[in-house]
Short mmCIF file of C-alpha atoms and ligand atoms in Angstrom, two decimals:
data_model
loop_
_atom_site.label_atom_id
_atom_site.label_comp_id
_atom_site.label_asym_id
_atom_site.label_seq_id
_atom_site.Cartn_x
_atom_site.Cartn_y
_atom_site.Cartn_z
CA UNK A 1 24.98 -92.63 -9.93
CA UNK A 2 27.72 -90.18 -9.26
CA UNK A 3 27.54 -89.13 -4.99
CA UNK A 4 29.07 -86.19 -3.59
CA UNK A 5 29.95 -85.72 -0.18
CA UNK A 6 32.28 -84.50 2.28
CA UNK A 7 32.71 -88.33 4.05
CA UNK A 8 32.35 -91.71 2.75
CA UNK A 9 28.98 -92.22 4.00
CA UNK A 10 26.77 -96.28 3.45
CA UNK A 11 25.38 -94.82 -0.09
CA UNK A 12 29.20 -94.92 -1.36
CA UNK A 13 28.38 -98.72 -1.39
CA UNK A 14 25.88 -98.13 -3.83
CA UNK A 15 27.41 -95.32 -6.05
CA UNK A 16 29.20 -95.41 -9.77
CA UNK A 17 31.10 -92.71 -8.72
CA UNK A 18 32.34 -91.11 -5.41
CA UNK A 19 33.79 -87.20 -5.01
CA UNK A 20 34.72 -85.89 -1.87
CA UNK A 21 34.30 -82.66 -1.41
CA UNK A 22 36.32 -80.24 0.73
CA UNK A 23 33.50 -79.07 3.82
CA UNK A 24 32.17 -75.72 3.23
CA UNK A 25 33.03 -75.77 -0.06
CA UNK A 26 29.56 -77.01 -2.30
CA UNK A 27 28.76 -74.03 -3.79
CA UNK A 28 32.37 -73.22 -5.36
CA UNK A 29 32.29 -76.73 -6.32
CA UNK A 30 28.34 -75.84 -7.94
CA UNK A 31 30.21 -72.61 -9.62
CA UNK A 32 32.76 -74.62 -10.93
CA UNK A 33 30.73 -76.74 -12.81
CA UNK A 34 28.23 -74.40 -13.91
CA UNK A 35 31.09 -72.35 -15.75
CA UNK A 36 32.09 -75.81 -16.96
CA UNK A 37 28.96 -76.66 -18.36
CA UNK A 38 29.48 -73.51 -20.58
CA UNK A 39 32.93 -74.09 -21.48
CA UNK A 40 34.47 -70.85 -18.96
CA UNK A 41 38.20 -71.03 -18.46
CA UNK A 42 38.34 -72.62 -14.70
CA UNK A 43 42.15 -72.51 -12.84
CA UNK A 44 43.72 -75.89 -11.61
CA UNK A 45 43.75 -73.98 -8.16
CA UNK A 46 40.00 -72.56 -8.19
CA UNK A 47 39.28 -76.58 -8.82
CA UNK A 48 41.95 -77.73 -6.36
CA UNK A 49 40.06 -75.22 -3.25
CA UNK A 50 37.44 -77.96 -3.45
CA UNK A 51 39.56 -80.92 -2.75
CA UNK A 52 38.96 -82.16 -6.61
CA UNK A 53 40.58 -82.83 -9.68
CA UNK A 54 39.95 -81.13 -13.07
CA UNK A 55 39.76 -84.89 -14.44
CA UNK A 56 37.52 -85.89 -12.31
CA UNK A 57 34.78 -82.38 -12.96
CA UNK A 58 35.91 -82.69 -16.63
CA UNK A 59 34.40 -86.30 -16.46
CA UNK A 60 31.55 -85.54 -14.82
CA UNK A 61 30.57 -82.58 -16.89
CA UNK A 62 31.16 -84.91 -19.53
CA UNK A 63 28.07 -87.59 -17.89
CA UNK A 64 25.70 -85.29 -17.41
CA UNK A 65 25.66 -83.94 -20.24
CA UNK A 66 25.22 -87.22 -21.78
CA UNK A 67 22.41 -88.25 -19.95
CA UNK A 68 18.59 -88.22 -21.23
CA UNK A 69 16.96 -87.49 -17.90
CA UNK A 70 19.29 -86.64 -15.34
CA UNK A 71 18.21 -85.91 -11.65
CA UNK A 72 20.11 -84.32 -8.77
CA UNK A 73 19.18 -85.27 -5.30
CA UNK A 74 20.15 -82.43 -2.45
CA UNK A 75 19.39 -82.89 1.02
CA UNK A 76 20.29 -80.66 4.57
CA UNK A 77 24.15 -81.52 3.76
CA UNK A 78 23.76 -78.64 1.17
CA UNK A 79 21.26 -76.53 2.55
CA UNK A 80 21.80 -76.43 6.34
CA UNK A 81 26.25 -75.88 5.87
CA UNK A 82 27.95 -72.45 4.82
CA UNK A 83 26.12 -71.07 2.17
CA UNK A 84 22.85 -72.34 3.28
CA UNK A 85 20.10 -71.34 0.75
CA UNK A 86 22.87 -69.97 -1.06
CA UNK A 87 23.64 -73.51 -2.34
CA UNK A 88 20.60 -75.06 -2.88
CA UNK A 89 19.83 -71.56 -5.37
CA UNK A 90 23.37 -72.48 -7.06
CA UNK A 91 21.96 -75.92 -7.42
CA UNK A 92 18.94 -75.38 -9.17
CA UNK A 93 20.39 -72.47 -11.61
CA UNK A 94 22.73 -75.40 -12.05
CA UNK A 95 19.75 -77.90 -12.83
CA UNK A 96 18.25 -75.23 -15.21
CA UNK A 97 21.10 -74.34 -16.72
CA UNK A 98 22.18 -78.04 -17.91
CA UNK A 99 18.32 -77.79 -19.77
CA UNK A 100 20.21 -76.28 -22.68
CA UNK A 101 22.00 -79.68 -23.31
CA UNK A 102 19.41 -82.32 -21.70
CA UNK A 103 16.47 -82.91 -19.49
CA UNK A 104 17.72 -81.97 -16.07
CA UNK A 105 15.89 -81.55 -12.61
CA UNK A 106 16.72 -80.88 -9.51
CA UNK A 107 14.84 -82.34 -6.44
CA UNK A 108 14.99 -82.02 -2.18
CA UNK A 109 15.66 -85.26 -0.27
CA UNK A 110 12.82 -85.90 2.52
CA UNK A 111 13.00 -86.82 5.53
CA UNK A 112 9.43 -86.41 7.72
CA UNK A 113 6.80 -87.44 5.81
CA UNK A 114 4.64 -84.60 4.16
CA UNK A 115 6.79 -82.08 3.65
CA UNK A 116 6.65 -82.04 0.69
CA UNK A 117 2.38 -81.76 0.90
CA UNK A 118 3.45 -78.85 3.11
CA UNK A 119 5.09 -77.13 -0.04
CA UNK A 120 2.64 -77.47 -1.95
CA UNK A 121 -0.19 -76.69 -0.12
CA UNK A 122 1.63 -73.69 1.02
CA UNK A 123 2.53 -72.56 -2.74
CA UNK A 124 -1.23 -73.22 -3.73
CA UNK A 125 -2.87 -71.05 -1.18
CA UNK A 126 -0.32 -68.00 -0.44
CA UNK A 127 2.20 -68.64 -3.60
CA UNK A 128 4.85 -69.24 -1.37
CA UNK A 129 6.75 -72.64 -0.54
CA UNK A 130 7.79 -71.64 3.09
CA UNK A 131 9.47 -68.60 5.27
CA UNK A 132 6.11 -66.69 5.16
CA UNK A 133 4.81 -63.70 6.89
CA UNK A 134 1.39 -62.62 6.90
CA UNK A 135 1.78 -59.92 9.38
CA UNK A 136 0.77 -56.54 6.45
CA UNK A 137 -2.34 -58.91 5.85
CA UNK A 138 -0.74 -60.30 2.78
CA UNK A 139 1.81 -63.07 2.44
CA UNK A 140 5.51 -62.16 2.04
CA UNK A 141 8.49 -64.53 1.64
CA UNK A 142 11.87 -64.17 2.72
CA UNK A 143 13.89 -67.28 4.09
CA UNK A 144 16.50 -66.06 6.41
CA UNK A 145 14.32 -63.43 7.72
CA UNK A 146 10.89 -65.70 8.40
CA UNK A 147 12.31 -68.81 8.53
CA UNK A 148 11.80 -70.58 11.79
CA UNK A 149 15.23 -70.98 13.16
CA UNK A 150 16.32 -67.19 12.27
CA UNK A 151 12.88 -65.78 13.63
CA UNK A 152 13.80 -68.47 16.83
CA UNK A 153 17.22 -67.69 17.55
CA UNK A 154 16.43 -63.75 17.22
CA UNK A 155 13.59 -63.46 19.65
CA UNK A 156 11.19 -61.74 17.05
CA UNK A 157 8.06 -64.10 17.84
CA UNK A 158 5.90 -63.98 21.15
CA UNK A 159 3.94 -67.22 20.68
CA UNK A 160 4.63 -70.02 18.14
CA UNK A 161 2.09 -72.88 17.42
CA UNK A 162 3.80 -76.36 16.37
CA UNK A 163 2.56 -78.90 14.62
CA UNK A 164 3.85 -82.52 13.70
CA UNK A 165 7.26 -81.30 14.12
CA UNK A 166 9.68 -81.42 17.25
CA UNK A 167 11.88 -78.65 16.58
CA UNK A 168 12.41 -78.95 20.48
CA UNK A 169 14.95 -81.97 19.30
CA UNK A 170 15.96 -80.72 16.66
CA UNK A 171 16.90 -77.08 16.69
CA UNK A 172 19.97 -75.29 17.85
CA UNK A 173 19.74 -74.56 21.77
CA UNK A 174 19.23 -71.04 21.73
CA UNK A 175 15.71 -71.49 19.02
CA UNK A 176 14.61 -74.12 22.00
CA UNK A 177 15.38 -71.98 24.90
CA UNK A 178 12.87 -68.99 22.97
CA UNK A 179 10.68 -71.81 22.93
CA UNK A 180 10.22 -72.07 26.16
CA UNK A 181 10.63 -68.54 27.01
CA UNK A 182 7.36 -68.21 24.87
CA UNK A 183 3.63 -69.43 25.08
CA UNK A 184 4.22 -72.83 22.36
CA UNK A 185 1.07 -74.65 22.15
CA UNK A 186 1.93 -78.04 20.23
CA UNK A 187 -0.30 -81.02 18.06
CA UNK A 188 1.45 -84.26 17.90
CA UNK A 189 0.72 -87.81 18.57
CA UNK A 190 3.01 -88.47 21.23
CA UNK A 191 4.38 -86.10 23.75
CA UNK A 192 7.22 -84.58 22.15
CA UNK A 193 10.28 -83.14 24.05
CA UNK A 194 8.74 -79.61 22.52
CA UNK A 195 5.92 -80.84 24.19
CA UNK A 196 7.38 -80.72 27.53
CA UNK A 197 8.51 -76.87 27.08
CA UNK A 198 5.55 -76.29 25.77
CA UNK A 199 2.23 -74.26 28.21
CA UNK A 200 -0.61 -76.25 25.64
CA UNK A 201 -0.27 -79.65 24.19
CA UNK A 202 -2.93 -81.34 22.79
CA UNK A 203 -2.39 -85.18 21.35
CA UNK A 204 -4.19 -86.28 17.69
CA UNK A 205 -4.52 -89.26 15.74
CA UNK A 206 -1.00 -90.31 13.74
CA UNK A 207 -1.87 -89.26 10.57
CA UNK A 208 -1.45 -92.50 8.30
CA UNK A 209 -1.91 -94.71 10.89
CA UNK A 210 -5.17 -93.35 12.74
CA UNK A 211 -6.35 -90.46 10.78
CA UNK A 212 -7.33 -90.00 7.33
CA UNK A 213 -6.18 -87.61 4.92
CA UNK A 214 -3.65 -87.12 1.65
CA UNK A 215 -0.04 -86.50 1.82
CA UNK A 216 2.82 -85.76 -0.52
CA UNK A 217 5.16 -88.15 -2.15
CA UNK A 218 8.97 -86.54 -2.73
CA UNK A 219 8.27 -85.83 -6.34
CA UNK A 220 4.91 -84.41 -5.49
CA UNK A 221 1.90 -86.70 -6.25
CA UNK A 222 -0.75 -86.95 -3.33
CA UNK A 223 -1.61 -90.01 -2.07
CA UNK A 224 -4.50 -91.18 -0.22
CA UNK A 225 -3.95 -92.48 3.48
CA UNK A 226 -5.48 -95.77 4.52
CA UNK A 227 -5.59 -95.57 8.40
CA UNK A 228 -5.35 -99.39 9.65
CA UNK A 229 -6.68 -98.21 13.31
CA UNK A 230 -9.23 -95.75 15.35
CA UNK A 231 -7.78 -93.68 17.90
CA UNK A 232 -9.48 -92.64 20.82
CA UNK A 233 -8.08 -88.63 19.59
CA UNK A 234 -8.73 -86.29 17.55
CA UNK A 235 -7.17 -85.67 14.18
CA UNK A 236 -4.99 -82.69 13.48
CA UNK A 237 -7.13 -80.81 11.30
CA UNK A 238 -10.11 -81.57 13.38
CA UNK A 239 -8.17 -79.68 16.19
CA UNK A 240 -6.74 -76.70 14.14
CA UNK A 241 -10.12 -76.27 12.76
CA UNK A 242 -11.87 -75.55 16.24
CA UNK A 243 -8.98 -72.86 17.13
CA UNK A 244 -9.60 -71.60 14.00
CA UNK A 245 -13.39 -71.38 14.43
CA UNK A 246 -12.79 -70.18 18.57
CA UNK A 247 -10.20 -67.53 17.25
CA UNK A 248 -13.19 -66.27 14.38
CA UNK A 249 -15.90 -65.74 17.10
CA UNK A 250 -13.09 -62.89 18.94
CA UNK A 251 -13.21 -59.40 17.94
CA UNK A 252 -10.62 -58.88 15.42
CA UNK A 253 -7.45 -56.73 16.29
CA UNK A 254 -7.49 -54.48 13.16
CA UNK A 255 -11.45 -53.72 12.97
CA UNK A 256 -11.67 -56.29 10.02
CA UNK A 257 -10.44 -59.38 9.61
CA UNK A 258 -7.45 -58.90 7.46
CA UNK A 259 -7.90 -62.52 5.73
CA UNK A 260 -7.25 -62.42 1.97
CA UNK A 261 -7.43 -66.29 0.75
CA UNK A 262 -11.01 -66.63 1.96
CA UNK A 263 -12.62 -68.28 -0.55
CA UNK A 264 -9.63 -71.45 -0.48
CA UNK A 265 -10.69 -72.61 2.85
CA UNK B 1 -9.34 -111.60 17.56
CA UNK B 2 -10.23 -110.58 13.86
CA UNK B 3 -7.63 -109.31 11.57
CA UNK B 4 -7.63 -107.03 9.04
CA UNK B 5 -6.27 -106.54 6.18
CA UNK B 6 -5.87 -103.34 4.41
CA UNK B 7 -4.01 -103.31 0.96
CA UNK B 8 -2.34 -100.43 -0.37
CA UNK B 9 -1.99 -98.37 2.92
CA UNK B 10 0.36 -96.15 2.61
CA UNK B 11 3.29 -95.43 4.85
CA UNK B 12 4.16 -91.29 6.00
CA UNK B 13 7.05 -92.16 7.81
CA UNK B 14 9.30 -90.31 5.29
CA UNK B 15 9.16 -89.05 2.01
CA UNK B 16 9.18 -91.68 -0.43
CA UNK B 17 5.38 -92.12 0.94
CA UNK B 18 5.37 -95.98 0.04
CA UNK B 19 1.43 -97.11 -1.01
CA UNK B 20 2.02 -100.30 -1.67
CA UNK B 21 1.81 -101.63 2.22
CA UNK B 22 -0.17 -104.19 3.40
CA UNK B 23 -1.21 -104.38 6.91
CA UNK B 24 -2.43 -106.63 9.49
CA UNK B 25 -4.25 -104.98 12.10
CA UNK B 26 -6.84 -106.00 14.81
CA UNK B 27 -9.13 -103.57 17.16
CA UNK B 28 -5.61 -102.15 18.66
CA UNK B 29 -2.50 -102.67 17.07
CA UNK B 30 -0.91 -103.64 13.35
CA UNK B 31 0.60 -106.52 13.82
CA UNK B 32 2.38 -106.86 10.30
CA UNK B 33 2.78 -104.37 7.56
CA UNK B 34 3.92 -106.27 4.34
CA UNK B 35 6.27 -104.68 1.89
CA UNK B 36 7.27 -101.83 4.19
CA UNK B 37 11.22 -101.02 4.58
CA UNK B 38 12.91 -101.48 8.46
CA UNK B 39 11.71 -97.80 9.21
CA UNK B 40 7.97 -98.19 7.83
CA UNK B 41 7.92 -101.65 9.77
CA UNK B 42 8.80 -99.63 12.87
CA UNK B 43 6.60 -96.77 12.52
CA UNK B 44 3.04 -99.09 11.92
CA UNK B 45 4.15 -101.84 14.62
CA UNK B 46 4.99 -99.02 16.92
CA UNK B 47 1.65 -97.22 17.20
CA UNK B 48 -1.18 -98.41 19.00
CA UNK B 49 -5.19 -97.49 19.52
CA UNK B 50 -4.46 -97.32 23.11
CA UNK B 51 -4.87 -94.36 25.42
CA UNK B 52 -1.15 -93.84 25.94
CA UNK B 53 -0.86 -89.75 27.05
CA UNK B 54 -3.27 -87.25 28.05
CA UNK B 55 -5.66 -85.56 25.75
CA UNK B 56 -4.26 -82.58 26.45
CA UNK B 57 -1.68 -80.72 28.55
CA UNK B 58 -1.86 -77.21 29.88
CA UNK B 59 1.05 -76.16 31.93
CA UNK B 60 2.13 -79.69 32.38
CA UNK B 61 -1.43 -80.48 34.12
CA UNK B 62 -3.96 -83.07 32.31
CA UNK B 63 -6.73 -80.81 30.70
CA UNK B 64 -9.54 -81.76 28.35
CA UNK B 65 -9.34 -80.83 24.51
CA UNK B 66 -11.69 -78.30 24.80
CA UNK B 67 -10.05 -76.47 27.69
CA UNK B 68 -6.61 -76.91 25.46
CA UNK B 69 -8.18 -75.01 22.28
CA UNK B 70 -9.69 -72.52 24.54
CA UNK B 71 -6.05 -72.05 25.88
CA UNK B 72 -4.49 -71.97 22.81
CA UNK B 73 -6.72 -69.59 20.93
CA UNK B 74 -6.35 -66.95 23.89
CA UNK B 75 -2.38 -67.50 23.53
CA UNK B 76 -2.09 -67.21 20.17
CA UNK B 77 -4.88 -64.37 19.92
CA UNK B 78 -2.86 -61.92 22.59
CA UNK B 79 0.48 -62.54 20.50
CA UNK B 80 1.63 -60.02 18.20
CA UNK B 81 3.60 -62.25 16.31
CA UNK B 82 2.95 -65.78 16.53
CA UNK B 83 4.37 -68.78 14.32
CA UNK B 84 2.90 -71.51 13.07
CA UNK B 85 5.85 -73.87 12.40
CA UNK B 86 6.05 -77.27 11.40
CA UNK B 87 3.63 -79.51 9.29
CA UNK B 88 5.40 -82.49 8.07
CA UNK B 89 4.04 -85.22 10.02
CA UNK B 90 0.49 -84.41 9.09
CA UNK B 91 -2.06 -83.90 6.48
CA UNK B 92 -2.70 -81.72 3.65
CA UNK B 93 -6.11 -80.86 4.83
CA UNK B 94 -4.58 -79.85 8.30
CA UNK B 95 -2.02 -78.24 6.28
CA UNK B 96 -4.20 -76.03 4.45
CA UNK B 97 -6.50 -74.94 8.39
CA UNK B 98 -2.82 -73.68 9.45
CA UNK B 99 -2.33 -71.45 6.13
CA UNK B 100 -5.72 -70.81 7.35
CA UNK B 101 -5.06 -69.81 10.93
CA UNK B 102 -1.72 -68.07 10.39
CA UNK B 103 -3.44 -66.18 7.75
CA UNK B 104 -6.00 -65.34 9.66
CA UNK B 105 -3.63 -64.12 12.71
CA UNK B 106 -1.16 -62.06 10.43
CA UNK B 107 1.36 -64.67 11.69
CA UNK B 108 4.79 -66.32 10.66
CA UNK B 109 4.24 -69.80 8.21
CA UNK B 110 6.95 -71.95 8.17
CA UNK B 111 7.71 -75.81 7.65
CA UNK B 112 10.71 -78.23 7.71
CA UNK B 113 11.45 -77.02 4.33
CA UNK B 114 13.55 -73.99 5.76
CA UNK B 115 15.83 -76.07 7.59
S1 SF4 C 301 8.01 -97.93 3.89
FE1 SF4 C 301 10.06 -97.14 4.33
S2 SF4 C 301 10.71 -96.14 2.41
FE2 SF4 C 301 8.47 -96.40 2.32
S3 SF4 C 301 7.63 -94.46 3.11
FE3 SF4 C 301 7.75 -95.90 4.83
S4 SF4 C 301 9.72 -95.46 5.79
FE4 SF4 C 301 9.77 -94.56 3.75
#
């Protein structure tokens, strides 16, 4: 297991192999070692920007392309520094690109619980993973521009609807303080801290715990829940599925519902 | 009190989605959940059946569910562009009524994903 990182972090502990990247500096590094992988000349001082050796990328190069079935775990270090989604596109050109020598995939590190079910439901029913707009009545993608922090910290929504997620602890101030500027109506078991900017809460059932359902695992096979207690609320679907049916019985906007993935639901 | 015991629950808390647990649970709490890591121990012993917040909150104020999805339809209905952000900590079938509703409203979709 080879770790990269811009601090010795616990996992070191547990790692073959430990390089230290400069901060800010992943997707040169990514470069690098894609124009590696192909045998491009690479400078000592192009290698030396990312606080590495040539020895060290040289020997690396060297495992991976060794390796039967290798795997490379990213998580929010990569994706959420300079570069953003920049970097996790480098990575997985990267991941595709060592196919020519050996299996090779790249996958996201998890943290909440379905995401990844969130993915993929999203990608079966619009084609499209995440940062989607629906507003021309069809879906469009385009992280940066619909993703929820951007669309947040710009002021483009007037009303946002959250659901098992706190992005009021999580988020950078000014996304929170649009939050609260707005009508947020939010789902979640407990009362959240978006809760408390929020003008509607309504609690559900923990999924998992107290309501039924399927969710994701990291490398994408559903699982069945097995809820251990009743709750005394409603689950989340239960809820989204009556402001769904309340928000079908008002007189649509356009003349015609613009709704295009009918026959999913 | 009776206990049961349910094999093979399986644990959201992140996203290696464990469903190999085995719980302990009476009428309103788990009281063990076997083969679950520090975090998936905390997460099943934490929750309870109990009737710990509101049903629903409208401006702060206690409010029934149904006056809370009359609120929220009306809120999200008068928006020009609403969001519908989040969807980790729930399930695909809830998943798939939010593609549903932001679909229906022309609105943003988004999830953790994008951070
Ligand atoms: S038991 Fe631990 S590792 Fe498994 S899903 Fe739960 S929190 Fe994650």
């Amino acid at each position: 297991m080879v770790l990269v990182d811009i601090r010795e972090t616990k996992s070191v502990k547990a790692a073959d192999i430990f390089l230290q990247v400069r901060p800010g500096k992943d997707f040169e590094l990514i470069t690098i070692l894609r124009a590696m992988i192909k045998d491009q000349p690479i400078s000592e001082t192009q290698i030396a920007e990312t606080g590495l050796t040539m020895e060290q990328l040289q020997d690396f190069v060297s495992r991976m392309k060794a390796a039967r079935f290798g795997v490379m775990f990213f998580g929010m270090g990569l994706s959420m520094t300079r570069g953003k989604h920049m970097n996790s596109a480098a990575l997985l050109t990267l991941a595709a690109e060592m196919n020519a020598f050996t299996k090779f995939v790249a996958m996201p590190m998890r943290g909440h619980g379905n995401v990844t079910g969130a993915d993929v439901i999203m990608r079966s029913q619009t084609g499209y993973p995440f940062g989607i707009s629906f507003n021309r009545g069809y879906p469009r993608y385009n992280p940066g521009e619909f993703s929820t922090v951007d669309v947040l910290v710009r002021g483009d929504t007037d009303c946002a609807f959250i659901i098992g997620a706190d992005p009021g602890a999580t988020m950078p101030q000014p996304a929170i303080d649009h939050l609260a500027r707005i009508p947020t109506i939010v789902l979640d078991p407990h009362v959240t801290h978006t809760s408390r900017l929020s003008r509607v809460h309504i609690t559900t059932a923990p999924a998992g715990i107290s309501a039924p359902g399927t969710a994701y695992r990291m490398d994408e096979i559903p699982l069945p829940l097995h809820p251990a207690l009743e709750s005394p609320y409603p689950s989340d679907e239960e809820v989204v599925r009556r402001i769904n049916e309340t928000l079908m019985k008002k007189p649509d906007w356009m003349g015609e519902r613009p709704q295009i993935l009918q026959t999913q639901i | 009190m009776e206990m049961k015991v349910i094999d093979h629950a399986t644990c959201t808390f992140c996203g290696c989605v464990c469903d190999d647990i085995q719980l302990h649970a009476d009428e309103t709490r788990i009281h063990q959940a076997k083969k679950a890591c520090v975090l998936g121990k905390a997460w099943f012993l934490n929750h309870t059946a109990e009737r710990k917040y509101p049903d629903a909150l409208i401006d702060g104020k206690e409010a029934t569910v149904d006056e809370a999805i009359e609120a929220a339809s009306e809120y999200l209905y008068q928006a020009d562009m609403p969001l519908v952000y989040g969807m980790s900590n729930t399930t695909c079938e809830a998943q798939r009524q939010c593609v549903a509703l932001a679909d229906n409203l022309g609105a943003l979709l988004d999830s953790h994903t994008s951070l």
